[in-house]
XYZ file of C-alpha atoms in Angstrom:
679
model
C 98.910 79.451 42.478
C 96.509 82.375 42.820
C 97.507 84.969 40.305
C 96.304 88.553 40.654
C 95.668 90.303 37.385
C 98.504 92.316 35.847
C 101.711 90.628 37.028
C 105.083 90.145 35.291
C 107.629 87.349 35.536
C 110.766 88.447 37.230
C 111.524 90.824 40.043
C 109.491 93.812 38.835
C 105.959 94.315 40.169
C 102.982 94.617 37.922
C 101.209 97.977 37.894
C 97.585 97.996 36.904
C 95.026 100.708 36.393
C 93.554 102.573 39.417
C 91.860 100.169 41.800
C 94.012 97.229 40.606
C 96.776 95.619 42.531
C 100.522 95.455 42.704
C 102.243 92.275 43.868
C 105.472 90.468 44.112
C 105.981 86.709 43.994
C 107.025 85.306 47.384
C 107.786 81.745 48.497
C 104.715 80.142 49.968
C 104.701 80.267 53.804
C 102.625 77.114 54.149
C 103.074 74.801 51.165
C 100.309 72.258 50.947
C 101.396 68.632 50.618
C 98.032 67.668 49.113
C 98.554 69.525 45.823
C 101.077 69.276 43.113
C 103.465 72.178 43.399
C 103.091 74.922 40.804
C 106.242 75.342 38.722
C 107.416 77.594 35.944
C 108.588 76.240 32.605
C 112.389 76.237 32.552
C 113.667 78.577 29.793
C 117.191 79.542 28.930
C 118.699 77.412 31.669
C 116.182 78.229 34.430
C 115.282 75.423 36.860
C 111.729 74.586 37.928
C 111.031 76.288 41.292
C 108.002 75.780 43.562
C 106.322 79.151 43.830
C 103.166 80.721 45.279
C 101.789 84.306 45.479
C 101.239 86.448 48.547
C 98.846 89.247 47.683
C 100.070 92.609 49.094
C 97.566 94.691 51.165
C 94.954 96.585 49.224
C 94.328 100.199 50.330
C 90.979 101.906 49.962
C 89.961 105.295 51.360
C 87.194 105.519 53.967
C 83.983 107.223 52.885
C 84.478 106.012 49.272
C 81.169 106.803 47.600
C 81.374 104.988 44.217
C 79.741 101.730 45.184
C 80.252 98.935 44.182
C 83.949 99.451 43.651
C 86.379 96.862 42.186
C 89.248 96.257 44.582
C 91.176 93.375 43.001
C 90.784 90.305 40.768
C 92.309 86.973 41.688
C 92.819 83.952 39.412
C 93.996 80.387 39.755
C 96.085 78.736 37.045
C 95.043 75.246 38.087
C 92.133 75.142 35.645
C 91.146 76.719 32.420
C 89.039 79.875 32.708
C 85.479 78.982 33.576
C 86.518 75.897 35.466
C 87.168 77.617 38.828
C 84.726 78.906 41.454
C 86.065 81.676 43.761
C 84.894 82.677 47.261
C 86.020 84.850 50.174
C 85.363 84.653 53.906
C 86.030 86.788 56.970
C 84.941 90.076 58.599
C 82.948 92.152 56.151
C 81.772 89.073 54.258
C 80.242 86.357 56.395
C 81.249 87.911 59.740
C 80.213 91.217 61.268
C 79.976 93.685 59.703
C 78.222 91.669 56.994
C 77.970 92.547 53.327
C 80.890 94.956 53.023
C 82.788 92.864 50.463
C 81.803 90.354 47.778
C 83.490 88.333 44.999
C 82.374 87.298 41.534
C 82.661 83.539 41.868
C 83.540 83.015 38.205
C 85.832 85.984 37.483
C 87.454 86.334 40.937
C 86.759 90.087 41.097
C 86.510 91.421 44.688
C 84.148 94.399 45.157
C 83.528 96.993 47.905
C 79.787 97.253 48.503
C 79.495 99.888 51.294
C 81.283 102.976 52.536
C 83.964 102.307 55.122
C 84.676 104.121 58.381
C 88.266 103.827 59.566
C 87.261 104.787 63.120
C 85.142 101.625 63.241
C 87.400 99.204 61.280
C 90.836 100.232 60.086
C 91.563 96.970 58.216
C 89.925 93.708 57.092
C 91.659 90.329 56.803
C 89.897 87.929 54.411
C 90.573 84.438 53.101
C 90.250 83.686 49.360
C 89.347 80.154 48.150
C 89.468 78.431 44.708
C 87.324 75.310 44.023
C 86.712 73.251 40.914
C 83.236 72.775 39.582
C 82.890 69.652 41.662
C 83.608 71.559 44.866
C 87.131 70.226 45.322
C 89.823 72.616 46.608
C 92.248 73.682 43.912
C 94.496 75.956 45.948
C 95.414 76.600 49.563
C 93.440 79.608 50.837
C 95.334 82.849 50.460
C 95.224 85.963 52.669
C 93.628 89.094 51.378
C 94.200 92.226 53.566
C 92.262 95.406 52.896
C 93.525 98.579 54.636
C 91.134 101.499 55.174
C 92.912 104.771 54.477
C 92.012 107.604 56.905
C 90.278 110.806 55.882
C 89.988 113.907 58.074
C 86.337 113.347 58.888
C 86.436 113.889 62.701
C 86.705 117.179 64.544
C 88.805 117.366 67.677
C 86.886 116.966 70.948
C 87.846 118.636 74.226
C 87.795 116.387 77.280
C 85.173 118.687 78.844
C 83.205 121.733 77.805
C 84.385 123.920 80.689
C 87.810 123.728 82.340
C 88.270 125.317 85.775
C 91.532 126.427 87.350
C 92.870 128.660 90.120
C 95.941 130.848 90.476
C 96.925 133.344 93.174
C 96.784 136.997 92.307
C 100.180 138.513 91.582
C 101.524 135.207 90.224
C 104.751 135.410 88.210
C 104.567 134.997 84.397
C 104.934 131.350 83.425
C 102.898 130.038 86.346
C 100.838 127.198 84.878
C 97.191 126.943 85.843
C 95.711 123.900 84.076
C 95.660 121.880 80.844
C 92.786 122.095 78.358
C 93.385 118.942 76.318
C 91.442 117.491 73.381
C 91.431 114.271 71.345
C 90.803 113.362 67.687
C 89.330 110.058 66.501
C 91.248 110.152 63.206
C 94.430 108.177 62.543
C 97.036 109.372 65.064
C 99.786 108.545 62.548
C 98.510 111.215 60.176
C 98.029 114.970 60.293
C 94.316 114.322 60.572
C 94.867 113.897 64.331
C 97.730 116.380 64.754
C 96.225 119.011 67.097
C 97.256 122.587 67.771
C 95.822 124.763 70.581
C 95.178 128.490 70.696
C 93.290 131.101 72.761
C 90.629 132.863 70.721
C 89.416 135.259 73.434
C 90.344 136.021 77.079
C 88.767 139.393 77.833
C 92.038 141.039 78.881
C 95.158 141.874 76.992
C 97.224 138.722 76.913
C 97.223 137.793 80.627
C 97.332 134.066 79.757
C 98.926 131.909 77.050
C 98.454 128.303 75.941
C 101.007 125.733 74.829
C 100.115 125.011 71.188
C 101.084 121.353 71.471
C 99.990 120.310 74.983
C 97.143 122.741 75.722
C 98.683 123.827 79.065
C 97.487 127.310 80.089
C 99.937 129.554 81.985
C 100.198 133.183 83.052
C 101.774 135.371 80.395
C 102.081 138.798 82.055
C 102.392 140.224 85.591
C 99.682 142.293 87.196
C 96.977 139.784 88.102
C 94.869 141.575 90.749
C 91.828 139.879 92.270
C 90.434 143.200 93.451
C 90.417 144.408 89.801
C 89.440 141.217 87.937
C 88.579 138.166 90.010
C 87.643 135.706 87.228
C 88.945 135.225 83.686
C 86.923 133.438 80.983
C 89.016 132.117 78.092
C 87.782 130.643 74.790
C 90.222 127.887 73.811
C 90.420 126.307 70.316
C 91.822 122.957 69.178
C 92.447 122.397 65.411
C 93.671 119.258 63.604
C 95.865 119.115 60.503
C 98.439 120.914 62.690
C 96.112 123.854 63.048
C 94.799 124.037 59.478
C 91.975 121.530 59.673
C 88.777 121.018 61.606
C 88.341 122.997 64.857
C 86.443 122.918 68.136
C 86.282 125.233 71.156
C 85.921 125.034 74.945
C 85.778 127.490 77.841
C 88.513 127.846 80.455
C 87.495 129.647 83.668
C 90.371 130.873 85.850
C 89.747 132.150 89.387
C 92.252 134.355 91.165
C 92.920 133.374 94.785
C 93.277 136.235 97.223
C 96.487 137.213 98.998
C 96.798 139.790 101.753
C 97.884 142.698 99.572
C 95.507 145.266 101.124
C 95.827 146.356 104.787
C 92.693 147.163 106.811
C 91.896 150.852 107.350
C 89.743 152.618 109.934
C 86.903 154.519 108.306
C 87.769 157.591 110.414
C 90.438 158.721 112.815
C 88.300 159.153 115.941
C 85.300 157.316 117.431
C 83.141 158.409 120.400
C 80.714 156.335 122.490
C 78.976 156.222 125.863
C 78.219 153.377 128.246
C 76.229 153.113 131.436
C 77.906 151.766 134.531
C 77.024 148.075 134.387
C 78.402 144.615 134.967
C 81.326 143.215 132.995
C 80.876 142.048 129.422
C 78.542 144.826 128.212
C 79.154 146.007 124.627
C 80.039 149.719 124.447
C 80.084 150.298 120.685
C 81.797 149.534 117.377
C 84.788 150.852 115.467
C 84.591 150.418 111.693
C 87.284 149.294 109.240
C 87.512 148.686 105.501
C 89.583 145.995 103.723
C 89.638 145.275 99.964
C 90.719 141.657 100.342
C 88.341 138.691 100.052
C 85.569 139.042 102.641
C 85.560 136.288 105.235
C 89.145 135.176 104.535
C 92.072 135.554 106.979
C 93.373 138.261 104.613
C 90.213 140.282 105.376
C 89.488 139.538 109.040
C 90.680 142.333 111.306
C 92.517 141.966 114.619
C 92.351 144.896 117.037
C 94.789 145.854 119.800
C 94.478 148.565 122.466
C 97.875 150.273 122.473
C 97.286 153.092 124.967
C 94.771 154.335 127.508
C 93.789 151.051 129.175
C 96.517 149.988 131.614
C 94.042 148.101 133.833
C 92.579 146.027 131.011
C 89.108 147.487 131.466
C 88.192 147.035 127.800
C 88.184 144.145 125.377
C 87.840 144.317 121.582
C 86.552 141.408 119.543
C 85.965 141.176 115.794
C 82.469 140.786 114.373
C 83.017 137.923 111.863
C 80.203 139.137 109.603
C 81.015 142.852 109.311
C 84.714 142.852 110.326
C 83.981 145.692 112.758
C 85.631 145.921 116.166
C 83.188 145.466 119.069
C 84.341 147.130 122.303
C 83.113 145.703 125.618
C 83.787 146.987 129.120
C 84.980 144.824 132.010
C 85.797 147.528 134.578
C 84.475 151.077 134.711
C 85.932 154.490 135.385
C 84.631 157.964 134.679
C 86.273 158.351 131.286
C 88.507 156.458 128.858
C 90.557 157.526 125.847
C 91.948 154.571 123.929
C 94.403 154.249 121.053
C 93.515 151.209 118.936
C 95.461 149.563 116.100
C 94.169 147.172 113.435
C 95.825 144.502 111.305
C 94.780 141.306 109.545
C 94.918 137.808 110.962
C 97.073 136.845 107.958
C 100.420 138.712 107.720
C 100.537 141.419 105.072
C 102.439 140.705 101.846
C 105.836 142.455 101.754
C 104.945 144.257 98.551
C 101.599 145.534 99.876
C 101.317 149.274 100.636
C 101.157 150.481 104.248
C 97.770 151.505 105.638
C 97.310 155.266 106.139
C 94.754 154.586 108.900
C 96.083 151.732 110.999
C 95.457 153.646 114.273
C 92.321 155.257 115.719
C 91.361 157.046 118.944
C 88.310 155.838 120.895
C 86.790 158.080 123.591
C 84.415 156.350 126.048
C 82.355 158.226 128.661
C 80.892 156.102 131.469
C 77.463 157.027 132.872
C 76.820 155.995 136.475
C 73.626 153.942 136.987
C 72.113 152.125 139.939
C 73.381 148.563 140.361
C 71.683 145.765 142.247
C 72.995 144.560 145.622
C 75.174 141.448 145.584
C 75.327 138.570 148.072
C 79.030 137.739 148.104
C 78.340 134.284 149.575
C 75.505 132.625 147.761
C 74.371 130.188 148.972
C 75.228 130.660 152.663
C 75.510 127.333 154.524
C 75.105 127.185 158.333
C 74.241 124.549 160.970
C 71.740 124.568 163.866
C 71.200 121.888 166.506
C 67.929 120.026 166.395
C 65.521 121.350 169.014
C 67.294 124.700 169.417
C 64.970 127.038 171.377
C 63.215 129.993 169.716
C 65.430 133.058 169.403
C 68.610 131.074 168.720
C 70.915 133.041 166.385
C 71.436 131.243 163.069
C 73.613 133.678 161.058
C 73.882 137.252 159.803
C 73.319 137.209 156.047
C 74.038 140.558 154.356
C 74.663 141.869 150.846
C 76.897 144.656 149.511
C 76.051 147.560 147.186
C 78.410 148.166 144.212
C 77.295 151.818 144.068
C 79.910 153.096 146.507
C 79.435 156.713 145.424
C 75.707 156.582 146.098
C 74.831 156.519 149.794
C 72.190 153.794 149.652
C 70.676 151.752 152.490
C 69.947 148.040 152.185
C 67.015 146.313 153.886
C 66.315 142.588 154.219
C 63.257 140.343 154.210
C 62.479 136.631 154.178
C 61.363 135.775 150.669
C 60.855 132.050 151.289
C 60.417 130.331 154.695
C 58.089 127.356 154.059
C 57.920 126.071 157.673
C 57.797 129.576 159.222
C 60.782 128.615 161.391
C 62.819 131.827 161.029
C 62.733 135.550 161.807
C 64.947 138.195 160.168
C 66.078 141.628 161.315
C 65.343 143.913 158.297
C 68.297 146.237 159.019
C 71.102 143.984 160.239
C 70.240 140.826 158.312
C 70.465 138.680 161.463
C 68.506 135.409 161.196
C 67.101 133.751 164.357
C 64.887 130.733 165.039
C 61.199 131.421 165.508
C 60.322 127.948 166.858
C 62.050 124.634 167.479
C 63.559 122.923 164.443
C 62.818 119.230 164.795
C 63.203 115.959 162.911
C 61.339 114.620 161.075
C 59.799 117.345 158.895
C 58.407 117.468 155.379
C 60.332 120.725 154.853
C 63.726 119.080 155.300
C 65.630 117.723 152.316
C 68.343 115.356 153.488
C 68.524 117.186 156.799
C 68.726 120.643 155.163
C 66.221 123.502 155.409
C 66.224 126.029 152.520
C 65.187 129.691 152.928
C 65.528 132.705 150.601
C 66.593 136.171 151.786
C 65.807 139.346 149.795
C 68.136 142.387 149.899
C 66.821 145.683 148.443
C 68.367 149.150 148.042
C 66.489 152.451 148.402
C 67.233 153.852 144.937
C 64.552 154.923 142.490
C 63.654 152.513 141.074
C 64.965 150.100 143.733
C 66.961 147.016 142.785
C 67.163 143.781 144.736
C 69.105 140.541 145.031
C 68.186 137.107 146.355
C 70.404 134.971 148.559
C 69.918 131.306 149.429
C 70.265 130.308 153.091
C 70.872 126.565 153.575
C 70.497 125.459 157.218
C 71.652 121.994 158.248
C 69.583 120.655 161.174
C 72.130 118.700 163.205
C 70.746 115.517 164.722
C 70.683 115.329 168.543
C 70.450 112.031 170.419
C 67.229 112.792 172.279
C 65.492 109.388 172.109
C 66.361 106.178 173.948
C 65.894 102.827 172.186
C 62.659 100.897 172.667
C 62.563 97.083 172.956
C 60.677 95.538 170.051
C 58.899 93.160 170.531
C 58.562 93.177 174.350
C 57.720 89.444 174.678
C 58.876 86.066 173.403
C 58.907 82.269 173.817
C 61.954 80.059 174.281
C 62.523 76.384 174.842
C 63.642 75.766 178.420
C 66.636 73.569 177.637
C 70.093 75.015 176.731
C 71.244 74.304 173.199
C 67.770 72.981 172.223
C 66.117 76.125 170.844
C 66.624 78.106 174.031
C 67.523 81.327 172.206
C 65.629 84.492 171.288
C 66.610 87.392 168.982
C 66.225 90.840 170.534
C 65.592 94.030 168.529
C 64.909 97.696 169.177
C 63.714 100.881 167.495
C 64.950 104.467 167.848
C 63.390 107.704 166.552
C 66.797 109.323 166.147
C 68.565 109.443 162.772
C 71.993 107.907 162.219
C 74.450 107.872 163.867
C 72.370 108.110 167.034
C 70.450 104.850 166.510
C 71.667 101.362 165.616
C 73.642 99.338 166.408
C 71.978 98.758 169.766
C 73.499 97.233 172.894
C 71.524 94.766 175.079
C 72.439 93.527 178.558
C 70.757 92.042 181.598
C 69.942 94.692 184.168
C 72.988 95.342 186.377
C 70.570 95.764 189.260
C 69.737 92.034 189.118
C 73.070 90.200 188.887
C 71.419 86.850 189.751
C 69.902 86.772 186.231
C 73.313 85.973 184.816
C 73.094 82.464 186.324
C 70.207 81.453 184.034
C 70.437 83.842 181.064
C 73.024 85.453 178.793
C 72.888 88.106 176.051
C 75.412 88.295 173.229
C 75.639 90.603 170.225
C 74.058 89.344 167.011
C 74.881 90.793 163.575
C 73.097 88.897 160.851
C 71.998 89.723 157.314
C 69.178 92.269 157.450
C 69.678 92.718 161.224
C 71.154 96.076 162.259
C 72.777 95.374 165.626
C 70.618 93.037 167.712
C 71.044 90.842 170.744
C 70.768 87.096 171.236
C 69.142 85.925 174.519
C 70.132 82.368 175.493
C 69.114 79.959 178.288
C 72.132 78.813 180.302
C 70.454 76.136 182.476
C 67.358 74.004 182.081
C 64.428 76.047 183.314
C 60.956 74.931 184.347
C 58.044 75.870 182.165
C 56.243 79.072 182.913
C 56.373 82.863 182.567
C 59.485 84.913 183.323
C 60.075 88.675 183.432
C 63.615 89.809 182.601
C 64.655 93.434 183.220
C 66.964 94.546 180.371
C 69.128 97.618 179.784
C 69.068 98.966 176.171
C 71.587 101.530 174.877
C 71.966 103.194 171.416
C 75.149 104.314 169.602
C 74.594 108.072 169.904
C 76.965 110.652 171.332
C 76.366 110.708 174.204
C 74.453 107.387 174.186
C 70.904 107.141 175.513
C 69.694 104.077 177.470
C 66.425 102.679 178.771
C 65.315 99.960 181.241
C 62.843 97.553 179.590
C 60.986 94.467 180.890
C 61.067 91.416 178.596
C 58.240 88.887 179.177
C 59.462 85.352 178.429
C 57.405 82.150 178.284
C 59.515 79.029 178.782
C 57.998 75.950 177.166
C 58.747 72.226 177.195
C 61.260 71.322 174.509
C 60.562 68.727 171.891
C 63.220 66.629 170.200
C 63.690 69.146 167.406
C 64.168 72.043 169.836
C 60.658 73.467 169.452
C 57.847 73.644 171.967
C 55.811 70.449 172.179
C 52.296 70.581 170.728
C 49.597 71.712 173.150
C 52.018 72.928 175.798
C 51.369 76.589 175.176
C 47.602 76.085 175.076
C 47.659 74.144 178.338
C 49.782 76.700 180.168
C 47.703 79.667 179.031
C 44.195 78.134 179.128
C 41.345 80.214 180.531
C 37.998 81.677 179.713
C 37.306 83.073 176.263
C 39.788 82.935 173.428
C 43.215 82.046 174.778
C 46.523 83.196 173.473
C 47.220 79.571 172.535
C 44.233 79.643 170.197
C 45.568 82.876 168.833
C 48.864 81.125 168.111
C 47.052 78.395 166.157
C 45.357 81.062 164.028
C 48.655 82.824 163.436
C 50.317 79.543 162.496
C 47.581 78.804 159.955
C 48.005 82.244 158.390
C 51.764 81.882 158.131
C 51.406 78.436 156.529
C 49.422 80.108 153.755
C 52.259 82.566 153.202
C 54.719 79.895 152.071
C 57.645 78.194 153.816
C 57.807 79.203 157.488
C 60.796 78.402 159.695
C 60.116 76.403 162.889
C 59.630 78.002 166.308
C 62.654 79.506 168.032
C 64.522 80.216 164.798
C 65.725 83.615 163.643
C 62.827 84.510 161.358
C 63.392 87.955 159.848
C 60.247 90.076 159.983
C 59.746 91.742 156.574
C 57.584 94.792 157.355
C 59.436 97.811 155.928
C 57.754 100.528 158.013
C 59.390 102.704 160.644
C 60.958 100.813 163.546
C 60.079 97.262 162.455
C 62.566 94.613 163.497
C 63.186 90.905 163.135
C 61.515 88.550 165.613
C 61.241 84.796 166.150
C 57.840 83.402 165.412
C 57.728 81.659 168.791
C 58.095 84.957 170.656
C 54.387 85.789 170.426
C 53.257 83.915 173.536
C 53.343 85.490 176.983
C 52.286 84.065 180.316
C 49.514 86.555 180.962
C 45.947 85.343 181.296
C 43.356 86.293 178.705
C 41.703 88.683 181.125
C 44.954 90.620 181.592
C 46.214 90.256 178.006
C 46.667 93.497 176.039
C 46.427 92.781 172.315
C 47.106 96.362 171.191
C 50.813 95.697 170.742
C 49.960 93.430 167.792
C 49.209 96.512 165.698
C 52.797 97.662 166.226
C 54.141 94.548 164.478
C 53.130 95.645 160.994
C 50.274 95.284 158.454
C 50.079 91.465 158.644
C 49.148 91.557 162.356
C 46.892 94.625 162.230
C 43.800 92.545 161.383
C 44.416 90.252 164.389
C 44.825 93.291 166.611
C 41.439 94.546 165.409
C 39.778 91.151 166.082
C 41.138 90.515 169.568
C 41.675 94.025 170.802
C 37.966 94.867 170.871
């Protein structure tokens, strides 16, 4: 087996010189079957026992400076001296950190070659090998453990340079604020890392203490007052070796939180101020207070209450958040006020706080009368006038009032804004009358409303004025009867085969005095009902029209039908209109046969049939066009345009008697034709 130098047979350990090694023989933990077991010679009755050596750990202090240093010598008894080659492997030899240990391969001496640092490696576990000169293994590898003994070579380190804590003023002794803790890199199992804490300096006589073991800082004495000392700066020390070794320091900053231990006080017992007679909400003046508590906190902010002298609630007091002063504003005015005002904090006062010697103050306010502007109590004033009311019609009486009841002032009135010059105003009474008829439509109306401004002025020096808005609704009157549009048309003369025509109308009145319209055959000609009928038609895009239908087969030719048109106004207006109808020969599809219209209206010059051909060509260019006698919806969006069948253009008049001017009334698409054939 491996044999360290300096061992004895038996149970006693061998003790060598300093740096040598002490060991006991132990049974081998892993006997190797490939070697002959090592035995002792039996003496005095002893039996041969298979033994091996376990080398106890070797201790060496960190920072050892005598380098190289002999740690231990190992030997194998398998060969004669000089016949064994020794080697070691492991961390510190052939593993990081390299080169710390080495062995003399012939003598088996293990050396330390560099200083050790326990904080980097506290122990090394190596393997020792024994080979013969041929490189064959003589022994099983044995463990060699080297323990690095700690030295006090590290100062304590606080977790941070500055510790911050807070505690309320007036806190009881023993109230803990924070913990200023430190650490030490040395061996925690030794006194090298045993820390003790202390306060070196705190600026005041013992207001705080520190737990020597944990570093917890607590209050030590009563009497913490933020108004006297608001911040404490402590110098804290940590020392190892239980307080006798290396030291380090840190700063502990302790802030005192404010409590409401100081009541607010008025700066004087009486305040005086003046205010002019004005509208509500005007600031009169300030009352000043002083509070020692933390500015801006609820313990500092003042709250004011009027205790006496203001039964009507004429005054209000608010707190200026920047200065903590009380700002008095007036809502109602009298000749003179004498107020008693109290002050306290928003936060309740601490029970132990002293009472304020100036919690009440007297405020005397003298009100100066000044001229105030007139006031329109109803602004805007809304009234209604019938459309077309004659000049001189009374609209309303629009007057203002003067708040200065003690000053005998006279108000006068004038029209400040009357864009259409429709009104006249009595300057003394404020009565508004019409100056001319108020009619629809007008560019000065907005949704049927006319807006005017009335000025009221007093006779003070200097005079003050007020402006009132007069909104006049022009009520629509049903003063226009409906007008047939268009006044002519073409139908197929056979019932059920295109013999129908849509009827429309226009009305200059605004809703509800216009559509829907009512169409009927003239009651004065009851015989028309044998051949014709009119029914109501309500289609998409068609606001109340009529549908004219042929009841019996009629011969071709012109017809004149007297119609009665009526609107939906209250009361309704009606008109007698003459509808010119051309009855044509029906084709199989219900339309007029080709050439029929041209033949029936032929004459000198350009006939209306030729005009129809031109119109048909134009409409073909516009896209898909429905056939004749269908309900084509006319798409001109101007005033009074209606839907009309395309076949309703033809009339039975001759070219000499034909009036083409009505084409211009059918919208922009027909205006060019009206210009060509109306000349």
